[in-house]
Each structure stands twice: as C-alpha cells, then as structure tokens.
Backbone as a printed PyTorch tensor [residue, N CA C, xyz], in Angstrom:
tensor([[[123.5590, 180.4920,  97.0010],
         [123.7300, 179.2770,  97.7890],
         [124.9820, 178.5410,  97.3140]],

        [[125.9660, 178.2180,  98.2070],
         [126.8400, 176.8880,  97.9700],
         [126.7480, 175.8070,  98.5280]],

        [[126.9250, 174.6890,  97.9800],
         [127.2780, 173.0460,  97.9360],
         [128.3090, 172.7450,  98.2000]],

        [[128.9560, 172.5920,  98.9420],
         [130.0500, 171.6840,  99.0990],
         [129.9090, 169.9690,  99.1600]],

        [[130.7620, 169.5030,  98.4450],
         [130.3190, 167.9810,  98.2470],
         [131.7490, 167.3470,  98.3690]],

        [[131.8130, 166.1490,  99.0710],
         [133.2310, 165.4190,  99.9410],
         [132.6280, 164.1360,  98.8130]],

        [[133.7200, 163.8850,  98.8970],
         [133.9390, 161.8590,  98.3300],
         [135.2380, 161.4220,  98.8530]],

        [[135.8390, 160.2390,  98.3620],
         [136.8860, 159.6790,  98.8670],
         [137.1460, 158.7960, 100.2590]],

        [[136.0340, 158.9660, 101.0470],
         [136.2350, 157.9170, 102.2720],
         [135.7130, 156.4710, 102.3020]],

        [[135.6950, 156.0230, 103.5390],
         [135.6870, 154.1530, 102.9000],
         [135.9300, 153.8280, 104.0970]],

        [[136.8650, 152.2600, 103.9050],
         [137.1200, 151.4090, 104.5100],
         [138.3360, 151.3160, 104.1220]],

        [[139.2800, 151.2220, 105.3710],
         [140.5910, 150.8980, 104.8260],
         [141.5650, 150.3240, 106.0660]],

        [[142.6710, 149.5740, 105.8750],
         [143.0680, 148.5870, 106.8540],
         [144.1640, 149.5110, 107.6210]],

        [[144.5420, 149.4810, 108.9690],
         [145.7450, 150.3610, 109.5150],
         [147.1940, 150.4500, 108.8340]],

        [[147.7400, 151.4520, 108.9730],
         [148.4590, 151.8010, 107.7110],
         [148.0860, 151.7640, 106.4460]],

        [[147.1810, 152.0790, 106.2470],
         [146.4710, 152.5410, 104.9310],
         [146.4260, 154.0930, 104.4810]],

        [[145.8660, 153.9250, 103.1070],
         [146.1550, 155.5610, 102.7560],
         [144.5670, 156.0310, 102.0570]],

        [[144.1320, 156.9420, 102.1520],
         [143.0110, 157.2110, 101.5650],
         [142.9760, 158.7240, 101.2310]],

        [[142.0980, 159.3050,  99.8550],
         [142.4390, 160.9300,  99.3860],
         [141.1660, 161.2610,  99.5440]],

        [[140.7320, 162.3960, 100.2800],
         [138.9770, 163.2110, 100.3000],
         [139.2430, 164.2260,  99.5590]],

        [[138.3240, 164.2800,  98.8920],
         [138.6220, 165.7420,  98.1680],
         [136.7330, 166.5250,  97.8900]],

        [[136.5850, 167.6910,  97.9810],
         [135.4950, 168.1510,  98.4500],
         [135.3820, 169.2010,  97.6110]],

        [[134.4510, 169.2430,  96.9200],
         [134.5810, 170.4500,  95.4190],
         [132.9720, 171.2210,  95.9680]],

        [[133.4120, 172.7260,  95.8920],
         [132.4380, 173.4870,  96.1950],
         [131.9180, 174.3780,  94.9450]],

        [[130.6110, 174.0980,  95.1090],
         [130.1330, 175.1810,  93.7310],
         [129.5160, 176.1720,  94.1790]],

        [[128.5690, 176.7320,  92.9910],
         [127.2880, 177.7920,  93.6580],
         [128.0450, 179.4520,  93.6120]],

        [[127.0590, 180.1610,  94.2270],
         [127.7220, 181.4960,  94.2080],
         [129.0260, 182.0300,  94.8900]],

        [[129.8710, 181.5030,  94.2230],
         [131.6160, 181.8720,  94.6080],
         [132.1850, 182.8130,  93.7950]],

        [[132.5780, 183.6110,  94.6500],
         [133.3150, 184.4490,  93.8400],
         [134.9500, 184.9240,  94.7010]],

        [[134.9730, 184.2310,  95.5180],
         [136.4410, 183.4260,  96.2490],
         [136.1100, 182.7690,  97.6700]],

        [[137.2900, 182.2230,  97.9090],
         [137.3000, 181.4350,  98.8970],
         [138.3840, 181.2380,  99.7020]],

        [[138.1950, 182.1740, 101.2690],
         [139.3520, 182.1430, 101.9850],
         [139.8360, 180.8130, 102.6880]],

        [[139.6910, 180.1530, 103.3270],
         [140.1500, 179.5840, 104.1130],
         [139.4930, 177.9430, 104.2770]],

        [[140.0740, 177.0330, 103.5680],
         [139.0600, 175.4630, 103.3180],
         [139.6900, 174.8610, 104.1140]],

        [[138.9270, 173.8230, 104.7750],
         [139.3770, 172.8560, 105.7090],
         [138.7100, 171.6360, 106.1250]],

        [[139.2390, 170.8730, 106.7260],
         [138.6640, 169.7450, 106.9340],
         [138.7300, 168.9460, 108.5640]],

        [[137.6740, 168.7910, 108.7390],
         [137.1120, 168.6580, 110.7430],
         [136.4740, 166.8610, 110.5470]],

        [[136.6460, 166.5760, 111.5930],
         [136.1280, 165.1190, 111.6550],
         [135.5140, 164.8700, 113.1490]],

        [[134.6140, 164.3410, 113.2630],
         [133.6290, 163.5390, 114.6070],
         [133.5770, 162.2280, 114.5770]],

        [[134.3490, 161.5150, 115.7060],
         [133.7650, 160.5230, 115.6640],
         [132.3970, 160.4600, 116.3500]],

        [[132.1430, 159.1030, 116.7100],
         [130.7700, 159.0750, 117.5930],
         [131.2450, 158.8890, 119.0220]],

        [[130.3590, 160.0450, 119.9140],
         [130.1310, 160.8250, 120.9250],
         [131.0770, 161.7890, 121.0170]],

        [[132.3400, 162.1600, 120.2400],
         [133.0450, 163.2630, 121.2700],
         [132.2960, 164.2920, 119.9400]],

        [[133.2610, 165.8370, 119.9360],
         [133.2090, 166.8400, 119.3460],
         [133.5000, 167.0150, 118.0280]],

        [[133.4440, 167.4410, 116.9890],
         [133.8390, 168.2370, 115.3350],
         [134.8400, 168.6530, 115.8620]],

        [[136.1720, 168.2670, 115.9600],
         [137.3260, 168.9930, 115.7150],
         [138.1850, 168.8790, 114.1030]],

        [[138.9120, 170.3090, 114.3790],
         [139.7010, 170.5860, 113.0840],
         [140.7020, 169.5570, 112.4860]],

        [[140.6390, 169.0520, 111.9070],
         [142.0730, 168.2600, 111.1170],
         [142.9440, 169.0790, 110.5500]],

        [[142.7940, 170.0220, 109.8230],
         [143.3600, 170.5270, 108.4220],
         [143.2260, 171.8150, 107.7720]],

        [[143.7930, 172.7750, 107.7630],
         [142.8840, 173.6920, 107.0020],
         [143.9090, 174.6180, 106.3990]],

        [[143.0930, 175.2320, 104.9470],
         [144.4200, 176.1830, 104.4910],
         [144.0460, 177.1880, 103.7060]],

        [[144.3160, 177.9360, 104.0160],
         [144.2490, 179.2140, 102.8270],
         [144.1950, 179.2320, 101.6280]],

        [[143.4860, 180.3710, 100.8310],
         [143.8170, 180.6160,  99.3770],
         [145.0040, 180.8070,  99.1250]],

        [[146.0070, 181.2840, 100.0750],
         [147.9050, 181.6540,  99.4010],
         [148.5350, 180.2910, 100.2180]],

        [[147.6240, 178.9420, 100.3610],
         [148.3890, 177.7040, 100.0620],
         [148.9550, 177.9660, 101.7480]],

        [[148.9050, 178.6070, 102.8940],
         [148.9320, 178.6170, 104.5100],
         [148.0480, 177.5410, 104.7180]],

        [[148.9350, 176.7510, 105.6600],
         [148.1090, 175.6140, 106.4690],
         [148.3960, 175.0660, 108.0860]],

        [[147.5000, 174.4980, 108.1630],
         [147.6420, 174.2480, 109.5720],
         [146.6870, 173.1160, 110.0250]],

        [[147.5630, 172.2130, 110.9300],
         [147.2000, 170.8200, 111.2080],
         [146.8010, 170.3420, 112.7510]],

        [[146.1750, 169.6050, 112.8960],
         [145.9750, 169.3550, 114.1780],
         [147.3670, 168.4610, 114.6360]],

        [[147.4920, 168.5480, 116.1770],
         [149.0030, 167.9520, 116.1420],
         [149.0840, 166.0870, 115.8750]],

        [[147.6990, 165.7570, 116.0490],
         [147.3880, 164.1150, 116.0490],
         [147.7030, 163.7590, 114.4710]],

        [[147.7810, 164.6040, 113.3760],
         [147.6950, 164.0810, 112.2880],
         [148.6120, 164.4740, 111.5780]],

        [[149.7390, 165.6710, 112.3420],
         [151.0780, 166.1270, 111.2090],
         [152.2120, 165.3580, 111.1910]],

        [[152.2870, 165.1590, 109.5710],
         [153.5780, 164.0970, 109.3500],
         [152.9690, 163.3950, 108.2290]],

        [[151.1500, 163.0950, 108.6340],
         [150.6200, 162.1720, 108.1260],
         [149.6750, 162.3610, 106.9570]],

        [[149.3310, 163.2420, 107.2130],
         [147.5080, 163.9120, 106.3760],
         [148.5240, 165.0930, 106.0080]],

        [[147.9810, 165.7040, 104.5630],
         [148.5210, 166.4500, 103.8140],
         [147.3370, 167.3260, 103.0390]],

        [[147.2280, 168.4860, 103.8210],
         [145.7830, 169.4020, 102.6660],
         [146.4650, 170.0600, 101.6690]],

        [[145.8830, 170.1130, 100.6340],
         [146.0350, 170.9850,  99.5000],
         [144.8670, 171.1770,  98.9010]],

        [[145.0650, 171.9650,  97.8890],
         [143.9780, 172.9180,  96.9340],
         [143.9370, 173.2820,  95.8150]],

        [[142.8060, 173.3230,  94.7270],
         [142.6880, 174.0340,  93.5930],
         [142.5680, 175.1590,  93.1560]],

        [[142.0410, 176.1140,  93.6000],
         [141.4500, 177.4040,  93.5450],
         [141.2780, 177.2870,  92.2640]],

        [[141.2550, 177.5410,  91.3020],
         [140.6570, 177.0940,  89.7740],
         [139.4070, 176.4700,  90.0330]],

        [[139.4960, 175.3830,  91.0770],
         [138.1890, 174.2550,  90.7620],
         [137.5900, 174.6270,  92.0300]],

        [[138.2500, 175.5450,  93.0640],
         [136.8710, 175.0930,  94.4350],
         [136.9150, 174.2430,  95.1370]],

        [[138.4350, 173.5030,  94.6770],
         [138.3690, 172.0560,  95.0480],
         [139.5900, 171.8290,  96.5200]],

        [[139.3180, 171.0400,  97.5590],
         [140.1860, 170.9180,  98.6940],
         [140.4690, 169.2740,  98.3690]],

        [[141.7180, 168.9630,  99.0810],
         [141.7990, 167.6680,  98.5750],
         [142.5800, 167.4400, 100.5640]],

        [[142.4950, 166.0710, 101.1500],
         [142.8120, 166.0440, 102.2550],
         [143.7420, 164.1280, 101.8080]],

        [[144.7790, 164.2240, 102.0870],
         [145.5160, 162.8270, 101.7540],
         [145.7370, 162.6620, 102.9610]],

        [[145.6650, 161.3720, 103.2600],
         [145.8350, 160.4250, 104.7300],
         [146.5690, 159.3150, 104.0460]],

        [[147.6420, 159.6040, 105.4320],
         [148.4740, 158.3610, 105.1820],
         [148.9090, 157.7090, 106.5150]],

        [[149.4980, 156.5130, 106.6070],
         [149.3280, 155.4070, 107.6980],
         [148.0860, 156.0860, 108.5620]],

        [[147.5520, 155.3040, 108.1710],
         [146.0900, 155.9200, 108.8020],
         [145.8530, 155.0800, 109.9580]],

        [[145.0730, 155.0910, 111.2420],
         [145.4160, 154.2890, 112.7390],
         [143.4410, 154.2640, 112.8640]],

        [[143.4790, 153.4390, 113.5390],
         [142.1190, 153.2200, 114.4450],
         [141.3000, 154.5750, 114.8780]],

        [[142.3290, 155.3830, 115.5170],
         [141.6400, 156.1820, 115.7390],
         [141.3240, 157.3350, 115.1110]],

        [[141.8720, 157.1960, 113.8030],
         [141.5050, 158.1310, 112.8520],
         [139.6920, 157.9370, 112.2800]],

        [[139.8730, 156.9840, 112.7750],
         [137.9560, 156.5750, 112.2290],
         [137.2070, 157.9320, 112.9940]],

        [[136.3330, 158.5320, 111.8800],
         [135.3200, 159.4450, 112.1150],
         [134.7210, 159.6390, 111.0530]],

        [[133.6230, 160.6330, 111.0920],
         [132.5480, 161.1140, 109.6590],
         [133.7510, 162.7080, 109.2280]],

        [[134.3480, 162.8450, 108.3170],
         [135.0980, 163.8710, 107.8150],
         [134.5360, 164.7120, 107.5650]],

        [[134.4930, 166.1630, 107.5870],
         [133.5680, 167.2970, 107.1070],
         [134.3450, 168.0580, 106.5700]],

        [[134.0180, 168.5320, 105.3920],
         [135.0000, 169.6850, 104.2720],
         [133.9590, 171.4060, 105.0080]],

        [[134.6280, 172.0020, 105.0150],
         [134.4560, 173.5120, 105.7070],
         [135.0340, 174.6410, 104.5650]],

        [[134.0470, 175.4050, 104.5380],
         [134.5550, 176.2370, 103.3090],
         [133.9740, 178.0480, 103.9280]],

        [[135.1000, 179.0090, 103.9640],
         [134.4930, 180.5500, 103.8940],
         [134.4220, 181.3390, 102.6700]],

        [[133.4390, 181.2180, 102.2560],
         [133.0290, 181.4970, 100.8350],
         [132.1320, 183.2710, 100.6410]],

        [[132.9590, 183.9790, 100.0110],
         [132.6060, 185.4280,  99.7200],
         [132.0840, 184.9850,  98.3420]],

        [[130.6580, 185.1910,  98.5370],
         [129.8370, 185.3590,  96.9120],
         [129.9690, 186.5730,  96.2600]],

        [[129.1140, 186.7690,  94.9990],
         [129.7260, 187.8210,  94.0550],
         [128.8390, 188.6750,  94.4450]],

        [[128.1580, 188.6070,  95.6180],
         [127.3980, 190.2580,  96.3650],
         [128.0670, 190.9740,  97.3670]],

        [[129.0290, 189.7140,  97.6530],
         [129.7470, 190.7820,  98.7950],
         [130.0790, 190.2330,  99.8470]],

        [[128.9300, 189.0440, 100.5420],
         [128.4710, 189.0200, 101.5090],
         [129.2520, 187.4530, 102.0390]],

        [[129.9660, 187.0250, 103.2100],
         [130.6260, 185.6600, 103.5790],
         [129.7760, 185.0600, 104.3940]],

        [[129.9460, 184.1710, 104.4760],
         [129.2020, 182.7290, 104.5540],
         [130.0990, 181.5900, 105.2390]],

        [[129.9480, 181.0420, 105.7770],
         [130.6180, 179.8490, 106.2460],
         [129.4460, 178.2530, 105.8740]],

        [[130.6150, 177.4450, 105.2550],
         [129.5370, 176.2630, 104.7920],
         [129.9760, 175.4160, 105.3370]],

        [[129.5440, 174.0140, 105.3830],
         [129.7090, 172.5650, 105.6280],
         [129.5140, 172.0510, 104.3510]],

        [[129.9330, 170.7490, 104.4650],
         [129.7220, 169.1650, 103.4050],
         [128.6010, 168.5590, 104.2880]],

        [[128.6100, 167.5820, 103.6990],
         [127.8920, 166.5450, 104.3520],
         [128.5020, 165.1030, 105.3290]],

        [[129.1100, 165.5050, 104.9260],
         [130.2660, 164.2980, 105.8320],
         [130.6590, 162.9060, 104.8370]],

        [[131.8210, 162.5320, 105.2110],
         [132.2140, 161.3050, 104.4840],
         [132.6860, 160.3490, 105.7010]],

        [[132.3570, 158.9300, 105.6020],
         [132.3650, 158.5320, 106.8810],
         [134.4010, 157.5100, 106.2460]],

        [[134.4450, 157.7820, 107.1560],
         [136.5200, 157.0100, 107.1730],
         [136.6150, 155.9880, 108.1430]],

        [[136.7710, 154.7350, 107.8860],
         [136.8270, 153.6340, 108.7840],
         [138.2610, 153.3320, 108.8730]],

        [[138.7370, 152.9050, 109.7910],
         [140.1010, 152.5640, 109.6000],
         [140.1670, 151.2960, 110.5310]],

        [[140.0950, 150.1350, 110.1970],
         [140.0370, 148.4400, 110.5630],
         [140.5670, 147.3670, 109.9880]],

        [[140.6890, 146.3030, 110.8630],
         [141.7760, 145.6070, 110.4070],
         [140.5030, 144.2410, 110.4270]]])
C-alpha cells in the first residue's frame, strides 16, 4: 500500500505565492510520473502539473510562467510552487503518483487533497 500525503495550501491574497509539496511512502520501489490536478467546486479534476522521474514536465496552459513542479526522488517527494496566484486558481489540489512496488506490479494513487484559497 502507498500514502501519499499533500501539505502547503491555505489562504492567500491575489498575487500571492504558496509551495505544496506531497511526500509518498509505503511499498515503492520507483516512481514514474508525479503530478498535481486540482477541482474546484462543480467543474472537473483537471491536470495542473506533472513530471517525470528524468525531471520531464508538463503544464496546463492556465498556469505556465507561474506554478513550477519539481521533485525529490530520494524522498518520494513532489513539490508544486505557485506564484502570482489569481482567484481562479482557488480549488482542492490533488498530488497523483504512478508507483511500481517492489513486486512488480503499478498502481496509480491519489492524496487527499489540500484545499488553496486565493482572496482578497
């Protein structure tokens, strides 16, 4: 079983900056492809962010320039930086992880969500 666990979201005023970072444990024995998806309330989970173990990434077009993913691979760890952050960036954030355990076998996980307010 893996855990993925998000922190870092809040409350924060427009043009603001805020860092999520989402550390996955449990049976890992690598991890292709981490990313990060956000919902607000009523539309869909779409992608924000996401990047490879060889450090490949790719952004949704609403957020490039601004939000910056990177990674640990040592720690498991995804980190998502937001900067001038807007109104409509408000949603619940979700860290996404494809995780090959040490049997063999891949998996696709979720977090639990971190909720991101962005208000003035």
């Amino acid at each position: 079983q893996v855990h993925l666990v998000e922190s870092g979201g809040g409350l924060v005023q427009p043009g603001g900056s805020l860092r999520l970072s989402c550390a996955a444990s449990g049976s890992i024995f690598s991890i292709n492809v981490m990313g990060w998806y956000r919902q607000a309330p009523g539309k869909q989970r779409d992608l924000v962010a996401a990047i490879t173990s060889g450090a490949s990434t790719n952004y949704a077009d609403s957020v490039k320039g601004r939000f910056t993913i990177s990674r640990e691979n040592a720690k498991n760890t995804v980190y998502l930086q937001m900067n001038s952050l807007k109104p409509e960036d408000t949603a619940v954030y979700y860290c996404n992880a494809d995780v090959i355990s040490w049997s063999g076998t891949k998996n696709n996980y979720w977090g639990q969500g971190t909720q991101v307010t962005v208000s003035s």
